[in-house]
Amino acid sequence: MEIIFYHPVFDTPWWINALEKALPGAKVREWKPGDNRPADYALVWHPPVEMLQGRKLKAVFALGAGVDSILSKLKAHPEMLPLSIPLFRLEDTGMGLQMQEYAVSQVLHWFRRFDDYQAQKQESCWQPLPEYQREDFTIGIMGAGVLGSKVAESLLGWGFPVRVWSRSQKAWPGVTSFAGQAQLGAFLSETRVLINLLPNTAETVGIINGALLEQLQDNSYLLNLARGVHVIEDDLLQALDSGKMKGAMLDVFSREPLPTESPLWRHPRVAMTPHIAAVTRPQEAITSIAGTINQLERGEPVTGQVDRERGY
C-alpha cells in the first residue's frame, strides 16, 4: 500500500512514522512537487492541485474536519479529484471534546456575567449583579453534525434549554429541533446564545448577518466556532454598537490572521482566539484514518465521506 502525505505545517516525519506503525506494510512518503509516482491513498491539508491531479487513488483524507479548501479548488480544477474518488474528513478525533470545552466555558462565562464583572473591574467598581436564570438563557446551535451534537450534549448537562437548527430535523433527546429556512425565524426568536457550527457551503456564507442577528433576543451573544465567512463582521459590529448584541466570542474570521486594522481587535464586547477551538489531535487522527483505510481495504462500510454536492 502506497500513501502520499502533505501538510504545510505538520511534523511530516512524525506523521509518516506513526502512520506506518498504524498500517503495517504501508509505505508512506511526503509528497513533493514533481512526485507523480503511483499511490493508493492521499492524506492532505490545503493540497496543491498538482498533488492529486491525474492520480488513480482509492480515497483522499483531509487532515481536519473542514474540506472547503479542497472543494474550492475543485470548482476551478474539477479534474483534480474525480467524483469516483471518495473524499473523507475527520469526524471527531478529539475535536468534539475540545469544542465542548470551549463552548461550555464561554457559555458559563456569559451566564455568570463574568464579562460584566470584567467591565466593572476596568472602572474599579465593586457591585454584585442580578443573576441570570437558566430558563431565560436558551442556547441555539446552528449546525447539527458530529461537533454540533457533542456541544448540545455538553450544554444539556448544565441544565440550559438547548435548540438546534439544521438542514433536516433531528431527534436528539432534550433538544428542540428546527429545520430549513421556514423554521429559522422560530429558532432565532428565543435564542439568547447563538453558537455557529455550520459547514462552509454556498448557502451558509454570510448567513449570520444583520437581518439574522436582529431576530435574536435582545442582549444576546454570538459564539462562532465554524468559519469566519459565515459572519458579516460589519453587521456584527453594528449589532454590538446598537446594544442588540451584548457580546461575541470569535475563533474564526473572514481573513486569517486577522488584520491589525480590523475594528474587532479593539471592540470592548468582542473576545477572540486564533482559530484554536478544535485542532487535529495527531494520534487520534491517525487511529481514525488507519481504521477507515483498513475498512475500505476489506470492503466494509465506512463513515466520514464528504457529500460534495452539500459541501460536507
Short mmCIF file of C-alpha atoms in Angstrom, two decimals:
data_model
loop_
_atom_site.label_atom_id
_atom_site.label_comp_id
_atom_site.label_asym_id
_atom_site.label_seq_id
_atom_site.Cartn_x
_atom_site.Cartn_y
_atom_site.Cartn_z
CA MET A 1 0.00 0.00 0.00
CA GLU A 2 1.41 3.39 -1.05
CA ILE A 3 0.31 6.56 0.79
CA ILE A 4 1.28 10.14 -0.01
CA PHE A 5 1.19 12.80 2.71
CA TYR A 6 1.09 16.59 2.51
CA HIS A 7 0.56 19.17 5.23
CA PRO A 8 2.20 22.62 5.13
CA VAL A 9 2.91 22.87 8.87
CA PHE A 10 2.61 19.42 10.49
CA ASP A 11 5.69 17.46 11.60
CA THR A 12 5.79 15.29 8.49
CA PRO A 13 8.47 12.76 9.63
CA TRP A 14 6.49 12.10 12.84
CA TRP A 15 3.27 11.55 10.87
CA ILE A 16 4.94 9.22 8.39
CA ASN A 17 6.46 7.15 11.16
CA ALA A 18 3.18 6.97 13.12
CA LEU A 19 1.14 6.08 10.01
CA GLU A 20 3.50 3.23 9.09
CA LYS A 21 3.19 1.88 12.63
CA ALA A 22 -0.62 2.08 12.45
CA LEU A 23 -0.72 0.48 8.98
CA PRO A 24 1.87 -2.33 8.93
CA GLY A 25 3.11 -2.94 5.41
CA ALA A 26 2.16 0.52 4.17
CA LYS A 27 4.77 2.81 2.66
CA VAL A 28 4.12 6.45 3.42
CA ARG A 29 6.03 9.26 1.73
CA GLU A 30 5.94 13.02 1.82
CA TRP A 31 4.59 14.39 -1.44
CA LYS A 32 6.82 16.97 -3.10
CA PRO A 33 6.40 18.82 -6.42
CA GLY A 34 7.26 16.54 -9.32
CA ASP A 35 6.26 13.33 -7.47
CA ASN A 36 3.98 11.54 -9.94
CA ARG A 37 4.63 8.02 -8.69
CA PRO A 38 1.58 5.82 -8.03
CA ALA A 39 -0.25 5.94 -4.71
CA ASP A 40 -3.31 4.27 -3.21
CA TYR A 41 -4.31 6.93 -0.69
CA ALA A 42 -3.56 10.61 -0.09
CA LEU A 43 -3.61 12.42 3.27
CA VAL A 44 -3.74 16.16 2.73
CA TRP A 45 -4.34 19.66 4.03
CA HIS A 46 -4.62 22.52 1.52
CA PRO A 47 -3.08 20.30 -1.17
CA PRO A 48 -1.63 21.76 -4.37
CA VAL A 49 -3.67 20.83 -7.47
CA GLU A 50 -0.63 19.02 -8.85
CA MET A 51 -0.58 16.58 -5.94
CA LEU A 52 -3.95 14.99 -6.72
CA GLN A 53 -4.45 15.72 -10.40
CA GLY A 54 -4.47 12.66 -12.62
CA ARG A 55 -3.96 10.14 -9.82
CA LYS A 56 -5.87 6.87 -9.59
CA LEU A 57 -6.46 6.92 -5.85
CA LYS A 58 -8.72 4.76 -3.72
CA ALA A 59 -9.52 7.70 -1.43
CA VAL A 60 -8.35 11.09 -0.19
CA PHE A 61 -8.38 12.04 3.50
CA ALA A 62 -8.50 15.67 4.64
CA LEU A 63 -6.48 16.15 7.82
CA GLY A 64 -9.22 18.17 9.52
CA ALA A 65 -12.99 18.48 9.87
CA GLY A 66 -13.27 21.08 7.08
CA VAL A 67 -12.83 20.33 3.40
CA ASP A 68 -13.64 23.76 1.94
CA SER A 69 -10.07 24.36 0.74
CA ILE A 70 -10.27 21.21 -1.39
CA LEU A 71 -13.80 21.85 -2.64
CA SER A 72 -12.96 25.44 -3.61
CA LYS A 73 -10.05 24.24 -5.73
CA LEU A 74 -12.29 21.65 -7.36
CA LYS A 75 -14.53 24.40 -8.71
CA ALA A 76 -11.64 25.66 -10.84
CA HIS A 77 -9.99 22.27 -11.33
CA PRO A 78 -12.66 19.54 -11.34
CA GLU A 79 -10.15 17.12 -12.84
CA MET A 80 -8.13 17.39 -9.62
CA LEU A 81 -10.35 14.83 -7.89
CA PRO A 82 -12.95 12.91 -9.96
CA LEU A 83 -16.22 12.01 -8.24
CA SER A 84 -15.20 8.36 -8.44
CA ILE A 85 -12.54 9.01 -5.78
CA PRO A 86 -14.13 9.38 -2.32
CA LEU A 87 -13.11 12.27 -0.11
CA PHE A 88 -13.13 11.80 3.66
CA ARG A 89 -12.90 14.29 6.53
CA LEU A 90 -12.07 13.79 10.19
CA GLU A 91 -15.35 13.39 12.05
CA ASP A 92 -14.16 13.88 15.63
CA THR A 93 -10.71 12.55 16.65
CA GLY A 94 -10.75 14.61 19.83
CA MET A 95 -12.26 17.72 18.26
CA GLY A 96 -15.67 17.06 19.83
CA LEU A 97 -14.26 17.23 23.35
CA GLN A 98 -12.33 20.41 22.52
CA MET A 99 -15.48 22.04 21.15
CA GLN A 100 -17.35 21.03 24.30
CA GLU A 101 -14.67 22.60 26.49
CA TYR A 102 -14.70 25.82 24.51
CA ALA A 103 -18.48 26.16 24.26
CA VAL A 104 -19.23 25.29 27.89
CA SER A 105 -16.53 27.58 29.26
CA GLN A 106 -17.76 30.54 27.20
CA VAL A 107 -21.46 30.00 27.87
CA LEU A 108 -20.75 29.81 31.61
CA HIS A 109 -18.58 32.93 31.33
CA TRP A 110 -21.56 34.86 29.96
CA PHE A 111 -24.16 33.16 32.16
CA ARG A 112 -22.25 34.04 35.36
CA ARG A 113 -21.80 37.60 34.00
CA PHE A 114 -18.01 37.46 34.13
CA ASP A 115 -17.95 39.76 31.10
CA ASP A 116 -19.86 42.37 33.10
CA TYR A 117 -17.64 41.94 36.13
CA GLN A 118 -14.54 42.35 33.98
CA ALA A 119 -16.00 45.60 32.62
CA GLN A 120 -16.69 46.74 36.19
CA LYS A 121 -13.11 45.93 37.12
CA GLN A 122 -11.90 48.40 34.50
CA GLU A 123 -13.96 51.06 36.31
CA SER A 124 -12.83 49.98 39.81
CA CYS A 125 -16.48 49.20 40.52
CA TRP A 126 -17.47 46.68 43.24
CA GLN A 127 -21.13 45.84 42.58
CA PRO A 128 -22.81 42.40 42.69
CA LEU A 129 -25.19 41.98 39.75
CA PRO A 130 -28.53 40.13 39.47
CA GLU A 131 -28.11 36.53 38.39
CA TYR A 132 -29.31 35.26 35.03
CA GLN A 133 -31.81 32.39 35.10
CA ARG A 134 -31.17 29.22 33.12
CA GLU A 135 -34.69 29.11 31.71
CA ASP A 136 -34.06 32.53 30.13
CA PHE A 137 -30.66 31.55 28.71
CA THR A 138 -31.59 29.40 25.73
CA ILE A 139 -28.68 28.10 23.66
CA GLY A 140 -29.25 27.88 19.90
CA ILE A 141 -26.81 25.81 17.86
CA MET A 142 -26.61 26.29 14.10
CA GLY A 143 -25.30 23.06 12.60
CA ALA A 144 -26.18 19.54 13.68
CA GLY A 145 -23.19 17.47 12.63
CA VAL A 146 -20.90 15.44 14.88
CA LEU A 147 -19.50 18.54 16.60
CA GLY A 148 -22.91 20.18 16.95
CA SER A 149 -24.29 17.09 18.66
CA LYS A 150 -21.35 16.98 21.07
CA VAL A 151 -21.78 20.64 22.04
CA ALA A 152 -25.53 20.21 22.53
CA GLU A 153 -24.95 17.18 24.74
CA SER A 154 -22.45 19.03 26.96
CA LEU A 155 -24.68 22.09 27.44
CA LEU A 156 -27.71 19.97 28.32
CA GLY A 157 -25.66 18.62 31.19
CA TRP A 158 -25.53 22.13 32.65
CA GLY A 159 -29.29 22.49 32.56
CA PHE A 160 -29.62 25.03 29.76
CA PRO A 161 -32.52 24.90 27.28
CA VAL A 162 -30.89 23.80 24.01
CA ARG A 163 -32.20 24.07 20.46
CA VAL A 164 -30.62 23.25 17.13
CA TRP A 165 -31.14 24.41 13.55
CA SER A 166 -30.02 22.36 10.57
CA ARG A 167 -30.92 21.26 7.06
CA SER A 168 -33.07 18.38 8.32
CA GLN A 169 -35.00 17.67 11.53
CA LYS A 170 -33.10 15.98 14.38
CA ALA A 171 -34.42 13.74 17.14
CA TRP A 172 -31.96 14.41 19.94
CA PRO A 173 -33.24 13.78 23.48
CA GLY A 174 -33.83 17.04 25.33
CA VAL A 175 -33.04 19.23 22.30
CA THR A 176 -35.66 21.20 20.36
CA SER A 177 -35.00 20.81 16.64
CA PHE A 178 -35.70 23.30 13.84
CA ALA A 179 -35.03 22.67 10.16
CA GLY A 180 -34.86 24.65 6.97
CA GLN A 181 -35.34 28.29 6.11
CA ALA A 182 -39.01 28.19 7.07
CA GLN A 183 -38.16 27.46 10.72
CA LEU A 184 -35.08 29.68 11.07
CA GLY A 185 -37.06 32.63 12.47
CA ALA A 186 -38.71 30.49 15.14
CA PHE A 187 -35.31 29.06 16.09
CA LEU A 188 -33.77 32.52 16.47
CA SER A 189 -36.64 34.22 18.30
CA GLU A 190 -35.97 32.56 21.67
CA THR A 191 -32.21 32.11 21.34
CA ARG A 192 -30.02 34.03 23.82
CA VAL A 193 -26.66 32.45 22.89
CA LEU A 194 -26.12 31.62 19.23
CA ILE A 195 -23.40 29.03 18.59
CA ASN A 196 -22.31 28.61 14.99
CA LEU A 197 -21.11 25.16 13.91
CA LEU A 198 -22.36 25.22 10.33
CA PRO A 199 -20.36 23.76 7.44
CA ASN A 200 -18.91 26.15 4.90
CA THR A 201 -21.16 25.94 1.84
CA ALA A 202 -22.51 28.36 -0.76
CA GLU A 203 -25.77 28.54 1.23
CA THR A 204 -24.11 29.35 4.56
CA VAL A 205 -21.61 32.04 3.52
CA GLY A 206 -22.74 35.33 5.12
CA ILE A 207 -25.70 33.68 6.85
CA ILE A 208 -25.01 35.47 10.16
CA ASN A 209 -25.84 38.98 9.00
CA GLY A 210 -27.76 41.96 10.30
CA ALA A 211 -31.16 40.54 9.41
CA LEU A 212 -30.44 37.31 11.26
CA LEU A 213 -28.96 38.96 14.34
CA GLU A 214 -31.99 41.24 14.60
CA GLN A 215 -34.20 38.16 15.15
CA LEU A 216 -32.32 37.05 18.26
CA GLN A 217 -33.36 38.01 21.77
CA ASP A 218 -32.14 41.38 22.98
CA ASN A 219 -28.77 41.30 24.78
CA SER A 220 -27.83 38.09 23.01
CA TYR A 221 -24.41 36.59 22.39
CA LEU A 222 -22.63 35.02 19.41
CA LEU A 223 -20.07 32.23 19.64
CA ASN A 224 -18.54 31.46 16.23
CA LEU A 225 -16.66 28.15 16.13
CA ALA A 226 -17.17 27.27 12.46
CA ARG A 227 -15.86 29.57 9.70
CA GLY A 228 -15.26 33.28 9.52
CA VAL A 229 -17.09 33.59 6.19
CA HIS A 230 -20.36 32.76 7.96
CA VAL A 231 -20.38 36.13 9.73
CA ILE A 232 -20.72 39.55 8.14
CA GLU A 233 -18.33 41.24 10.55
CA ASP A 234 -19.56 44.80 9.92
CA ASP A 235 -23.13 43.68 10.69
CA LEU A 236 -21.98 42.05 13.92
CA LEU A 237 -20.16 45.23 14.98
CA GLN A 238 -23.28 47.28 14.25
CA ALA A 239 -25.43 44.91 16.34
CA LEU A 240 -22.95 45.21 19.21
CA ASP A 241 -22.80 49.00 18.98
CA SER A 242 -26.59 49.31 18.86
CA GLY A 243 -26.99 47.22 22.02
CA LYS A 244 -28.89 44.43 20.27
CA MET A 245 -25.98 42.06 20.90
CA LYS A 246 -24.24 42.04 24.25
CA GLY A 247 -21.12 40.16 23.26
CA ALA A 248 -19.31 37.95 20.79
CA MET A 249 -16.61 35.30 21.11
CA LEU A 250 -14.90 34.60 17.80
CA ASP A 251 -12.44 31.84 17.00
CA VAL A 252 -12.55 32.25 13.21
CA PHE A 253 -12.50 35.23 10.86
CA SER A 254 -13.09 36.12 7.24
CA ARG A 255 -9.35 36.80 6.94
CA GLU A 256 -6.77 34.91 8.97
CA PRO A 257 -4.60 36.04 10.62
CA LEU A 258 -6.98 38.86 11.46
CA PRO A 259 -5.53 42.11 10.01
CA THR A 260 -4.27 44.53 12.63
CA GLU A 261 -6.53 47.26 11.27
CA SER A 262 -9.71 45.23 11.95
CA PRO A 263 -12.00 47.00 14.46
CA LEU A 264 -12.72 43.60 16.03
CA TRP A 265 -9.38 43.85 17.85
CA ARG A 266 -10.44 46.98 19.68
CA HIS A 267 -14.12 46.38 20.33
CA PRO A 268 -14.76 46.02 24.09
CA ARG A 269 -17.52 43.45 23.61
CA VAL A 270 -15.56 41.14 21.30
CA ALA A 271 -13.30 38.42 22.63
CA MET A 272 -11.28 36.20 20.31
CA THR A 273 -8.90 33.29 19.92
CA PRO A 274 -6.67 32.47 16.91
CA HIS A 275 -8.60 29.54 15.36
CA ILE A 276 -7.79 27.08 18.13
CA ALA A 277 -11.25 25.90 19.24
CA ALA A 278 -10.61 22.37 17.96
CA VAL A 279 -7.33 21.29 16.43
CA THR A 280 -6.35 17.94 14.91
CA ARG A 281 -5.04 15.58 17.57
CA PRO A 282 -2.39 13.59 15.66
CA GLN A 283 -2.60 10.18 17.32
CA GLU A 284 -6.39 10.14 17.37
CA ALA A 285 -6.50 11.26 13.74
CA ILE A 286 -4.07 8.54 12.70
CA THR A 287 -6.07 5.87 14.54
CA SER A 288 -9.24 7.03 12.80
CA ILE A 289 -7.69 7.23 9.32
CA ALA A 290 -5.94 3.87 9.66
CA GLY A 291 -9.19 2.27 10.78
CA THR A 292 -11.07 3.69 7.79
CA ILE A 293 -8.36 2.57 5.35
CA ASN A 294 -8.50 -0.95 6.77
CA GLN A 295 -12.28 -0.98 6.41
CA LEU A 296 -12.02 0.20 2.80
CA GLU A 297 -9.46 -2.49 2.04
CA ARG A 298 -11.83 -5.11 3.44
CA GLY A 299 -14.78 -3.69 1.52
CA GLU A 300 -16.66 -2.73 4.68
CA PRO A 301 -18.99 0.30 5.05
CA VAL A 302 -17.32 3.45 6.41
CA THR A 303 -18.36 6.87 7.68
CA GLY A 304 -16.95 10.34 7.17
CA GLN A 305 -17.25 10.53 3.38
CA VAL A 306 -17.93 14.04 2.12
CA ASP A 307 -21.06 14.73 0.09
CA ARG A 308 -19.53 17.08 -2.46
CA GLU A 309 -22.90 18.49 -3.50
CA ARG A 310 -23.68 19.54 0.07
CA GLY A 311 -20.11 20.51 0.81
CA TYR A 312 -19.63 18.44 3.97
#
